PDB file of C-alpha atoms in Angstrom:
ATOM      1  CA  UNK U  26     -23.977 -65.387  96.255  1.00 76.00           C
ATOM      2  CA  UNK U  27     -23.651 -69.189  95.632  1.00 84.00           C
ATOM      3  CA  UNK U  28     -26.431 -71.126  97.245  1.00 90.00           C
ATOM      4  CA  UNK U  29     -26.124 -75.338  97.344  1.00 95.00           C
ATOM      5  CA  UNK U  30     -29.001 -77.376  98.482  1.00 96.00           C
ATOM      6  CA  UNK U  31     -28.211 -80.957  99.433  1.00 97.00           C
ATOM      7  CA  UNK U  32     -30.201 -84.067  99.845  1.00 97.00           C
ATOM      8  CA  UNK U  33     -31.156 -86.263 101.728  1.00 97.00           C
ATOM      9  CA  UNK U  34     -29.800 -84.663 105.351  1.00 96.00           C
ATOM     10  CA  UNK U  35     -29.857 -88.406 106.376  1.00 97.00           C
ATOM     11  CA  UNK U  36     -29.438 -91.380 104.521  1.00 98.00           C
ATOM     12  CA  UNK U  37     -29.341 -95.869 105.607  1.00 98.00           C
ATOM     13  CA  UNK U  38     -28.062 -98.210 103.731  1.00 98.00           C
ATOM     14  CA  UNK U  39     -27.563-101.958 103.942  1.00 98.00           C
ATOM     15  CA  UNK U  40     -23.973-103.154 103.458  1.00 98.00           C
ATOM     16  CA  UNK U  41     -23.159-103.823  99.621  1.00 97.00           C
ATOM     17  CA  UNK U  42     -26.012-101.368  98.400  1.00 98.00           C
ATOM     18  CA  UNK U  43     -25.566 -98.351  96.499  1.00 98.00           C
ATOM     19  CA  UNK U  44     -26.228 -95.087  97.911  1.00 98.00           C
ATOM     20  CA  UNK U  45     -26.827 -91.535  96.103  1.00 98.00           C
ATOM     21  CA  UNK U  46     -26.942 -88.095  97.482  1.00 98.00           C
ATOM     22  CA  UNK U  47     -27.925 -85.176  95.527  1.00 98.00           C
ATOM     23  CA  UNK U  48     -26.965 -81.458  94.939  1.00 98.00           C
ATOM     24  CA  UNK U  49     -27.985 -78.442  93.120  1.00 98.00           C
ATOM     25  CA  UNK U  50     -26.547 -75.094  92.852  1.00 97.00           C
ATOM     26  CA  UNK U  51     -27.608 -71.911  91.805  1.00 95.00           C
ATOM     27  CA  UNK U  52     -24.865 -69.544  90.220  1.00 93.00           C
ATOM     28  CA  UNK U  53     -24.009 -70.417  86.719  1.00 91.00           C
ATOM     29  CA  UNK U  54     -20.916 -69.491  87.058  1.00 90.00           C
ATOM     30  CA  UNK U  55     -19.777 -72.079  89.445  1.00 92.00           C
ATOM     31  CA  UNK U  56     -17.177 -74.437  87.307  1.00 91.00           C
ATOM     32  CA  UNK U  57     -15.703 -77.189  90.169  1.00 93.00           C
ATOM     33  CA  UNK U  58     -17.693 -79.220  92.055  1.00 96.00           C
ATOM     34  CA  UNK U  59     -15.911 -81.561  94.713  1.00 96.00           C
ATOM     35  CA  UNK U  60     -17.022 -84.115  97.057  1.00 98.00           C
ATOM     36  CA  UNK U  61     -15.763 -84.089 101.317  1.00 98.00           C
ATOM     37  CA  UNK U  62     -15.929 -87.052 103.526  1.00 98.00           C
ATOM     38  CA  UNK U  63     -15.971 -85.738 107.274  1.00 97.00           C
ATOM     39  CA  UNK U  64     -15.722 -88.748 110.023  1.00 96.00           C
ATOM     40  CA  UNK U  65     -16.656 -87.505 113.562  1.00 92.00           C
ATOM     41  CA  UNK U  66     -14.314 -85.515 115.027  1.00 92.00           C
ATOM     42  CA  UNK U  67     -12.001 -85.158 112.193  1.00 95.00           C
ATOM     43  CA  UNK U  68     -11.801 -82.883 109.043  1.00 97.00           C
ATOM     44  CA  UNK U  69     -13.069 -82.771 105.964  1.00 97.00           C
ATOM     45  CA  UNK U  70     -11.375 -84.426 103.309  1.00 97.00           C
ATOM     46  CA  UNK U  71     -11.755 -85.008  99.287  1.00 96.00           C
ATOM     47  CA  UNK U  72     -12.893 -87.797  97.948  1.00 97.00           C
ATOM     48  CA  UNK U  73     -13.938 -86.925  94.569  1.00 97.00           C
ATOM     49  CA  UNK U  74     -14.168 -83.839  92.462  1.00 95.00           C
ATOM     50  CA  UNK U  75     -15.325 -82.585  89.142  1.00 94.00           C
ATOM     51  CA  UNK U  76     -14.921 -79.472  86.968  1.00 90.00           C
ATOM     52  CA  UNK U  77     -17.518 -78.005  84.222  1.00 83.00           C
ATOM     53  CA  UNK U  78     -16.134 -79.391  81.198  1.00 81.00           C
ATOM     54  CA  UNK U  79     -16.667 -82.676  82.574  1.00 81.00           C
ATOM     55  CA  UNK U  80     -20.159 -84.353  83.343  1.00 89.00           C
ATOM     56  CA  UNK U  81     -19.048 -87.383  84.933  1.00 94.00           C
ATOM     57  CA  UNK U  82     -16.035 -88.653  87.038  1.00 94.00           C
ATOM     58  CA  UNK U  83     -15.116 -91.936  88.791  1.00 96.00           C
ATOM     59  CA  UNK U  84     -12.964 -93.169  90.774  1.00 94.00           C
ATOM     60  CA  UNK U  85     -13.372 -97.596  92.051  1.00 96.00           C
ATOM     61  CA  UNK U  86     -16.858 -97.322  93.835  1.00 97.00           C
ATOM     62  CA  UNK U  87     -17.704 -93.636  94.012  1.00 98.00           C
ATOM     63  CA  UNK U  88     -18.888 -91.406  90.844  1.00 98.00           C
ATOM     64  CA  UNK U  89     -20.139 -88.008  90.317  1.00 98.00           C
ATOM     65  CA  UNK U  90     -22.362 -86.651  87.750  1.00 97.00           C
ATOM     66  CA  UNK U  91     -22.797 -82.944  86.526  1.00 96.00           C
ATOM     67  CA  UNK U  92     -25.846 -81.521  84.637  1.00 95.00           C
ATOM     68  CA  UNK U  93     -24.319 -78.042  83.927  1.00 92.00           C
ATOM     69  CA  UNK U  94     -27.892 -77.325  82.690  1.00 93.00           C
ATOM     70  CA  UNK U  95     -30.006 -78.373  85.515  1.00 94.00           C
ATOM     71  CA  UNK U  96     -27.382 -77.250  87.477  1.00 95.00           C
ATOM     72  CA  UNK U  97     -26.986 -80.169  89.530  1.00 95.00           C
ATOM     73  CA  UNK U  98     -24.966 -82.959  90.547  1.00 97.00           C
ATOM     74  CA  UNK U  99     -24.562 -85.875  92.555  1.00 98.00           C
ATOM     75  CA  UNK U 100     -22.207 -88.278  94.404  1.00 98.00           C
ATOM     76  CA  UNK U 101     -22.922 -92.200  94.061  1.00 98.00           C
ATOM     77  CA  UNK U 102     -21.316 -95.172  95.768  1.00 98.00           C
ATOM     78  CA  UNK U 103     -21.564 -98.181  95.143  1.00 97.00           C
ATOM     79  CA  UNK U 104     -20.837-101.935  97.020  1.00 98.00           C
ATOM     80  CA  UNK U 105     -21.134 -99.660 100.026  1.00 98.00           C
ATOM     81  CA  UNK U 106     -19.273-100.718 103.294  1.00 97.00           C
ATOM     82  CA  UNK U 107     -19.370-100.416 107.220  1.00 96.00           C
ATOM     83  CA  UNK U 108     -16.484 -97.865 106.530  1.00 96.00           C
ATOM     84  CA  UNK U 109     -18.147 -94.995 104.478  1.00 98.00           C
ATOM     85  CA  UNK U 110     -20.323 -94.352 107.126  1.00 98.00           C
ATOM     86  CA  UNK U 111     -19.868 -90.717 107.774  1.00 97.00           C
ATOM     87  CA  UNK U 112     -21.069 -87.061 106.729  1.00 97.00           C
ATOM     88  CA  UNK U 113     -20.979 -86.154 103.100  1.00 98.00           C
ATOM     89  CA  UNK U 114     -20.750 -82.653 101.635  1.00 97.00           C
ATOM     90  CA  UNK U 115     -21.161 -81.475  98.318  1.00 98.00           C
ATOM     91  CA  UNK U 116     -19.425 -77.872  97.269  1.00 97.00           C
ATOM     92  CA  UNK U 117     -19.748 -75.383  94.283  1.00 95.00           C
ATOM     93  CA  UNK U 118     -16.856 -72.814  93.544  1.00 92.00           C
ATOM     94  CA  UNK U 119     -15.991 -70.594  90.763  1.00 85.00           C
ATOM     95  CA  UNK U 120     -12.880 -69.052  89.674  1.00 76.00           C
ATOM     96  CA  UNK U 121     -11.633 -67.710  92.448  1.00 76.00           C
ATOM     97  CA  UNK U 122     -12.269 -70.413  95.034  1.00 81.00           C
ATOM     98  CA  UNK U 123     -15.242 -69.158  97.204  1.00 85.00           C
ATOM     99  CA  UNK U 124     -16.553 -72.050  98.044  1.00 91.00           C
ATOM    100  CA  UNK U 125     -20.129 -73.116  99.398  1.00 93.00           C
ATOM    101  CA  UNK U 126     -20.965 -76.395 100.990  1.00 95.00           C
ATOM    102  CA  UNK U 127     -24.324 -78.089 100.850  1.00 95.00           C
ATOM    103  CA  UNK U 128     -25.898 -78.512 104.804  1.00 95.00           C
ATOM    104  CA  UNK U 129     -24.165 -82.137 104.120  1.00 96.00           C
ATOM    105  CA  UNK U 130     -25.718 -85.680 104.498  1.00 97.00           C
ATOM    106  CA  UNK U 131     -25.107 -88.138 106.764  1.00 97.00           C
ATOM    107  CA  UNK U 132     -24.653 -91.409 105.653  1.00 98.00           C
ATOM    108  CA  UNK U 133     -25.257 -94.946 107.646  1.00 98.00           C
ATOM    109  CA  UNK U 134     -24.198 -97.938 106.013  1.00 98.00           C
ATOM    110  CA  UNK U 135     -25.338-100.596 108.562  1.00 96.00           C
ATOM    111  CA  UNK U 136     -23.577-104.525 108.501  1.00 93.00           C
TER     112      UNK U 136
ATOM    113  CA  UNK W  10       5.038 -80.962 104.770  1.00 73.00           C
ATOM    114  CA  UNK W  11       2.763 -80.428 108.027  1.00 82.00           C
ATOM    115  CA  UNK W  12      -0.168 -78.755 105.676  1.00 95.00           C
ATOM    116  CA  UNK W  13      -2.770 -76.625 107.556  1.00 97.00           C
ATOM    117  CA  UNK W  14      -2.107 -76.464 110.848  1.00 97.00           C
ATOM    118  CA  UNK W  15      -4.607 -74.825 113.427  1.00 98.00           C
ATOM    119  CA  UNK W  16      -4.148 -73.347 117.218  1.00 97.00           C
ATOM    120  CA  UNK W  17      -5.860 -73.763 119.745  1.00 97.00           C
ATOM    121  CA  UNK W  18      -7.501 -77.019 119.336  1.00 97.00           C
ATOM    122  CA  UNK W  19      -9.956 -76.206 121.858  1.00 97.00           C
ATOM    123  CA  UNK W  20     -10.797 -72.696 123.374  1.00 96.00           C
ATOM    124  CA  UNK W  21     -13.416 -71.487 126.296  1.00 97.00           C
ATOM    125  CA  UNK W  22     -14.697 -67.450 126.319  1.00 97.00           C
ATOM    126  CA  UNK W  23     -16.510 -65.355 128.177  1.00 97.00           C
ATOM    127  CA  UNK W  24     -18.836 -63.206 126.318  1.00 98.00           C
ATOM    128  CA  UNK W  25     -17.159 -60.121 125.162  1.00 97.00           C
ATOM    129  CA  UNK W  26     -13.543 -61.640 125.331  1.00 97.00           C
ATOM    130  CA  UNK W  27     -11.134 -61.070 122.043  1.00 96.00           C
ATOM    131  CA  UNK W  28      -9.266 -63.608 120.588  1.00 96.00           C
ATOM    132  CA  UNK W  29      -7.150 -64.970 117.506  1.00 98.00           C
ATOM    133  CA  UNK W  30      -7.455 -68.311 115.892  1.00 98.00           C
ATOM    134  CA  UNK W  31      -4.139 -68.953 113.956  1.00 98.00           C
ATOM    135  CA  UNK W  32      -3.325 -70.618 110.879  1.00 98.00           C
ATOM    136  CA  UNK W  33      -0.735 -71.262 108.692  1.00 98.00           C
ATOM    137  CA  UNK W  34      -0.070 -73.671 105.866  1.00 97.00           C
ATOM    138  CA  UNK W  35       3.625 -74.804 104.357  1.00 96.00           C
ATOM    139  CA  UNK W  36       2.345 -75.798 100.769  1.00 95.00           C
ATOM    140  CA  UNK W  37       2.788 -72.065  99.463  1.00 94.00           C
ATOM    141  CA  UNK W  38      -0.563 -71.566  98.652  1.00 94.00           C
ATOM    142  CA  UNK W  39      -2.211 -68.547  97.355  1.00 93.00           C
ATOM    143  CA  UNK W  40      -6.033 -69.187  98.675  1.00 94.00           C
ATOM    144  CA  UNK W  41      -6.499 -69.504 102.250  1.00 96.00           C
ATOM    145  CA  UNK W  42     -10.099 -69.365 104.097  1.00 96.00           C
ATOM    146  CA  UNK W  43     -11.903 -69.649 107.212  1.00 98.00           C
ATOM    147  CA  UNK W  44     -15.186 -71.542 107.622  1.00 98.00           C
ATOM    148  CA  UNK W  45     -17.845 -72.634 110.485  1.00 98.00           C
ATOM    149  CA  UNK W  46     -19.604 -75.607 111.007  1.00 97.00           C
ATOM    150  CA  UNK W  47     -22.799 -75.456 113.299  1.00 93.00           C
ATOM    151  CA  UNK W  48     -24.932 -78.535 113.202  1.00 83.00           C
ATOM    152  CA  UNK W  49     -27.082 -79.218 110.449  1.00 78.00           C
ATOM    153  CA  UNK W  50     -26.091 -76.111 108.417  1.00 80.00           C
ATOM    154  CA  UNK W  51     -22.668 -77.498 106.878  1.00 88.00           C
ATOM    155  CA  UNK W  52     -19.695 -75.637 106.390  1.00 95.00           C
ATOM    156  CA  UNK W  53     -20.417 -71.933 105.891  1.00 95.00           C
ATOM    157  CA  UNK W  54     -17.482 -69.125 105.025  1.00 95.00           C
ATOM    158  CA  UNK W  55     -16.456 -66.331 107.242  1.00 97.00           C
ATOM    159  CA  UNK W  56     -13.664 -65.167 105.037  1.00 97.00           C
ATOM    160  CA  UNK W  57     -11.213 -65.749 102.593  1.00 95.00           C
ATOM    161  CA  UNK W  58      -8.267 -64.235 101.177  1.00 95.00           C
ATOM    162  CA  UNK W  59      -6.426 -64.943  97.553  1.00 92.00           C
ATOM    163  CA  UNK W  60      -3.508 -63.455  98.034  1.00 93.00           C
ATOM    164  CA  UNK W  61      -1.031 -61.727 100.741  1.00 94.00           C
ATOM    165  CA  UNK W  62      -2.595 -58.373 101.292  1.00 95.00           C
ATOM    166  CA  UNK W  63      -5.957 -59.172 100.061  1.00 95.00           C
ATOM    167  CA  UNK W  64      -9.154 -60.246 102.155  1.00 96.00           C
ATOM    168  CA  UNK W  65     -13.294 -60.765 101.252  1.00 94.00           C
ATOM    169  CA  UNK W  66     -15.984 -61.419 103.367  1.00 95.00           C
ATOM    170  CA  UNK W  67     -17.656 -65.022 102.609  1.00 93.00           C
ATOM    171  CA  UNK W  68     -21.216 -65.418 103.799  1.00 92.00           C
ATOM    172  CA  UNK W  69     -21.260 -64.888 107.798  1.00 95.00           C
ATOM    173  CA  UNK W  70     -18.543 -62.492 108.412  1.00 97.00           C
ATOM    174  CA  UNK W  71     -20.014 -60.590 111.318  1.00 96.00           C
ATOM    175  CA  UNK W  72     -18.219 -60.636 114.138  1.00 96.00           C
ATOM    176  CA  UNK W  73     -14.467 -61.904 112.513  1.00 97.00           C
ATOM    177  CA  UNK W  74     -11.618 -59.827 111.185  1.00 97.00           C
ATOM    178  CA  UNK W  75      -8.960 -61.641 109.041  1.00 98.00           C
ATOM    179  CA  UNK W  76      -5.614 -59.774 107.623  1.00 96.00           C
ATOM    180  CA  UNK W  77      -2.878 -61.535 105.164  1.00 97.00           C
ATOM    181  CA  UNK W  78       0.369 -59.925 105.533  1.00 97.00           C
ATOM    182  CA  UNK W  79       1.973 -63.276 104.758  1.00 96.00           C
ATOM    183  CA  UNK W  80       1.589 -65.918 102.225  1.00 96.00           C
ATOM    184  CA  UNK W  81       1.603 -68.350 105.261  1.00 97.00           C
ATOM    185  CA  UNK W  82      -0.583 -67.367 107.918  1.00 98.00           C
ATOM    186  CA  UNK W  83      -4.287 -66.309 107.757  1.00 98.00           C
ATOM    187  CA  UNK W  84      -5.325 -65.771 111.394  1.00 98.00           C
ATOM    188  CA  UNK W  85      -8.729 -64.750 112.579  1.00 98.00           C
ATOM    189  CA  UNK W  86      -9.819 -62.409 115.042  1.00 98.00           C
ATOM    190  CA  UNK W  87     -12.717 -62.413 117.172  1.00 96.00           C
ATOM    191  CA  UNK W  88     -13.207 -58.661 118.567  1.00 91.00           C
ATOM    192  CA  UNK W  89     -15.678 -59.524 121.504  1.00 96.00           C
ATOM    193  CA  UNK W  90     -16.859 -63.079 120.985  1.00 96.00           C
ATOM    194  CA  UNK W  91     -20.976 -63.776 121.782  1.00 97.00           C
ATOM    195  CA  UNK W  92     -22.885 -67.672 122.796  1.00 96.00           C
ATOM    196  CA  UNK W  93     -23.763 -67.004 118.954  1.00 96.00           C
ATOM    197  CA  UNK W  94     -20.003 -67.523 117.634  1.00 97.00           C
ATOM    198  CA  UNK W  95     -20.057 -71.046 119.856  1.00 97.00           C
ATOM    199  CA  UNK W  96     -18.649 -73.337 116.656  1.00 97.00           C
ATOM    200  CA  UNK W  97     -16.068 -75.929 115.277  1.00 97.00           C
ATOM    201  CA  UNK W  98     -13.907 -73.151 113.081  1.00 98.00           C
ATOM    202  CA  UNK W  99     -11.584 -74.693 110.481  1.00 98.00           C
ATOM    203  CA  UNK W 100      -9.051 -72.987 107.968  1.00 98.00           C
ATOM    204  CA  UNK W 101      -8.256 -74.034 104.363  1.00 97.00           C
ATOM    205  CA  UNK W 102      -5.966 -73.280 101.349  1.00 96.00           C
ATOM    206  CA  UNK W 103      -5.395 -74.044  98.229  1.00 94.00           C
ATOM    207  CA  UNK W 104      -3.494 -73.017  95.005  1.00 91.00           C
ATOM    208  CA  UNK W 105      -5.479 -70.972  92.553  1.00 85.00           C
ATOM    209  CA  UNK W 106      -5.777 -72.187  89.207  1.00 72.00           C
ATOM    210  CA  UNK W 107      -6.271 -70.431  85.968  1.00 69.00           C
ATOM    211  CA  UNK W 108     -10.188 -69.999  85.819  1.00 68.00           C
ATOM    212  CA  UNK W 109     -10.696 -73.587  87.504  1.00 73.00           C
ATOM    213  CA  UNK W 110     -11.415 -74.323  91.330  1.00 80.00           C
ATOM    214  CA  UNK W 111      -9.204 -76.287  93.233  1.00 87.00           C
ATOM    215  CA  UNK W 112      -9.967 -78.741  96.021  1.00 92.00           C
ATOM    216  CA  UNK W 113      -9.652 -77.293  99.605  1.00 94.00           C
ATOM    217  CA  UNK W 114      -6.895 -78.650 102.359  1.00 96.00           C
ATOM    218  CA  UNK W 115      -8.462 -78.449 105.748  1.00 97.00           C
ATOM    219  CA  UNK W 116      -7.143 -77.814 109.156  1.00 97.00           C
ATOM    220  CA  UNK W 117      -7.888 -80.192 111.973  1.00 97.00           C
ATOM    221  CA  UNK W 118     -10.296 -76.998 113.193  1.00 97.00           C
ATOM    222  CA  UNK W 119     -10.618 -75.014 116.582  1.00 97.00           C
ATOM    223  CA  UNK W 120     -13.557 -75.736 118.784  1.00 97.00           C
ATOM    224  CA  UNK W 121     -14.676 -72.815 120.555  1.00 97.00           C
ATOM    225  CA  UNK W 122     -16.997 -72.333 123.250  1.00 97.00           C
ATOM    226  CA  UNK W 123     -18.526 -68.930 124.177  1.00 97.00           C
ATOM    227  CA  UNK W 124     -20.265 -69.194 127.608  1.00 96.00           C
TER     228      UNK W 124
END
């Protein structure tokens, strides 16, 4: 089956810097690649997503990437703030929707 | 629309106790799946279903049973729950679209504790 690898686990920041967290995945066949945001005690939620025919997406300070070759891809933000502090998880599907998260990343953006 | 909506939000069991985690979403979606979280290892998937009637085992399906006799509800079944199944479980769904992925709606989740 799918396997995604995702790094860093842990990742600080300083206010207004960018940060970048990195995925790969290992079955070719994997075409849609989203993005979750997961505060503490709530559920994950979509913030950005991309699809195989596309190699890169963006949407005000976040961006993705996709090297359907490498078979990787990666989330960036940018100007970061207090407020995207929280756990970050990358995912890899194909067709019919099995999806696999990365372990996830957790992401301090200190003031 | 109230989405995904989980019960309980919180459940204790002894070791060997059954129970069922419900789910059921109102967007008329065809995809509907149930996932773990554990610390450090992410979200990982128990099972998921495509379709009323049809069920597959994800990557840790030990220990669950799932059945889809409606569109609506997905509910899973722990037949005698061990400290081991101890996790945040949340549901998801989603349309299915022609040979492209589609993003995931999540349910606020069920913690459960297995003592």
């Amino acid at each position: 089956g799918e396997n995604v690898e995702q790094h860093p686990s842990t990742l600080s920041v300083q206010e207004g810097d960018s940060a970048v967290i990195k995925c790969t995945y290992s079955d070719s066949a994997s075409n849609y690649f989203p993005w979750y945001k997961q505060e503490l005690g709530k559920r994950p939620q979509l913030i950005i997503d991309i699809r195989s025919n596309v190699g890169e997406k963006k949407d005000q300070r976040i961006a993705v990437t996709l090297n359907k070759t490498a078979k990787h891809f990666s989330l960036h933000i940018t100007e970061t703030q207090p407020e995207d502090s929280a756990v970050y998880f990358c995912a890899a599907s194909k067709v019919n929707n099995d999806m696999r998260f990365g372990a996830g990343t957790r992401l301090t953006v200190k003031p | 629309n109230a989405g995904v909506t989980q019960t309980p939000k919180f459940q204790v069991l002894k070791t060997g106790q059954s129970m069922t985690l419900q789910c059921a979403q109102d967007m008329n979606h065809e995809y509907m799946s149930w996932y773990r979280q554990d610390p450090g290892m992410g979200l990982r998937l128990i099972h998921y279903s495509v379709g009323a009637g049809i069920t597959d085992q994800g990557e840790v399906p030990n220990g669950y049973n799932v059945s889809r006799s409606t569109t609506e509800d997905f509910p899973l079944r722990l037949l005698s729950a061990a400290p081991s199944q101890t996790s945040v479980y949340f549901c998801a769904s989603s349309f299915l679209s022609t040979g492209l992925g589609s993003p995931l709606h999540f349910g606020n989740g069920t913690r459960l504790t297995v003592t």
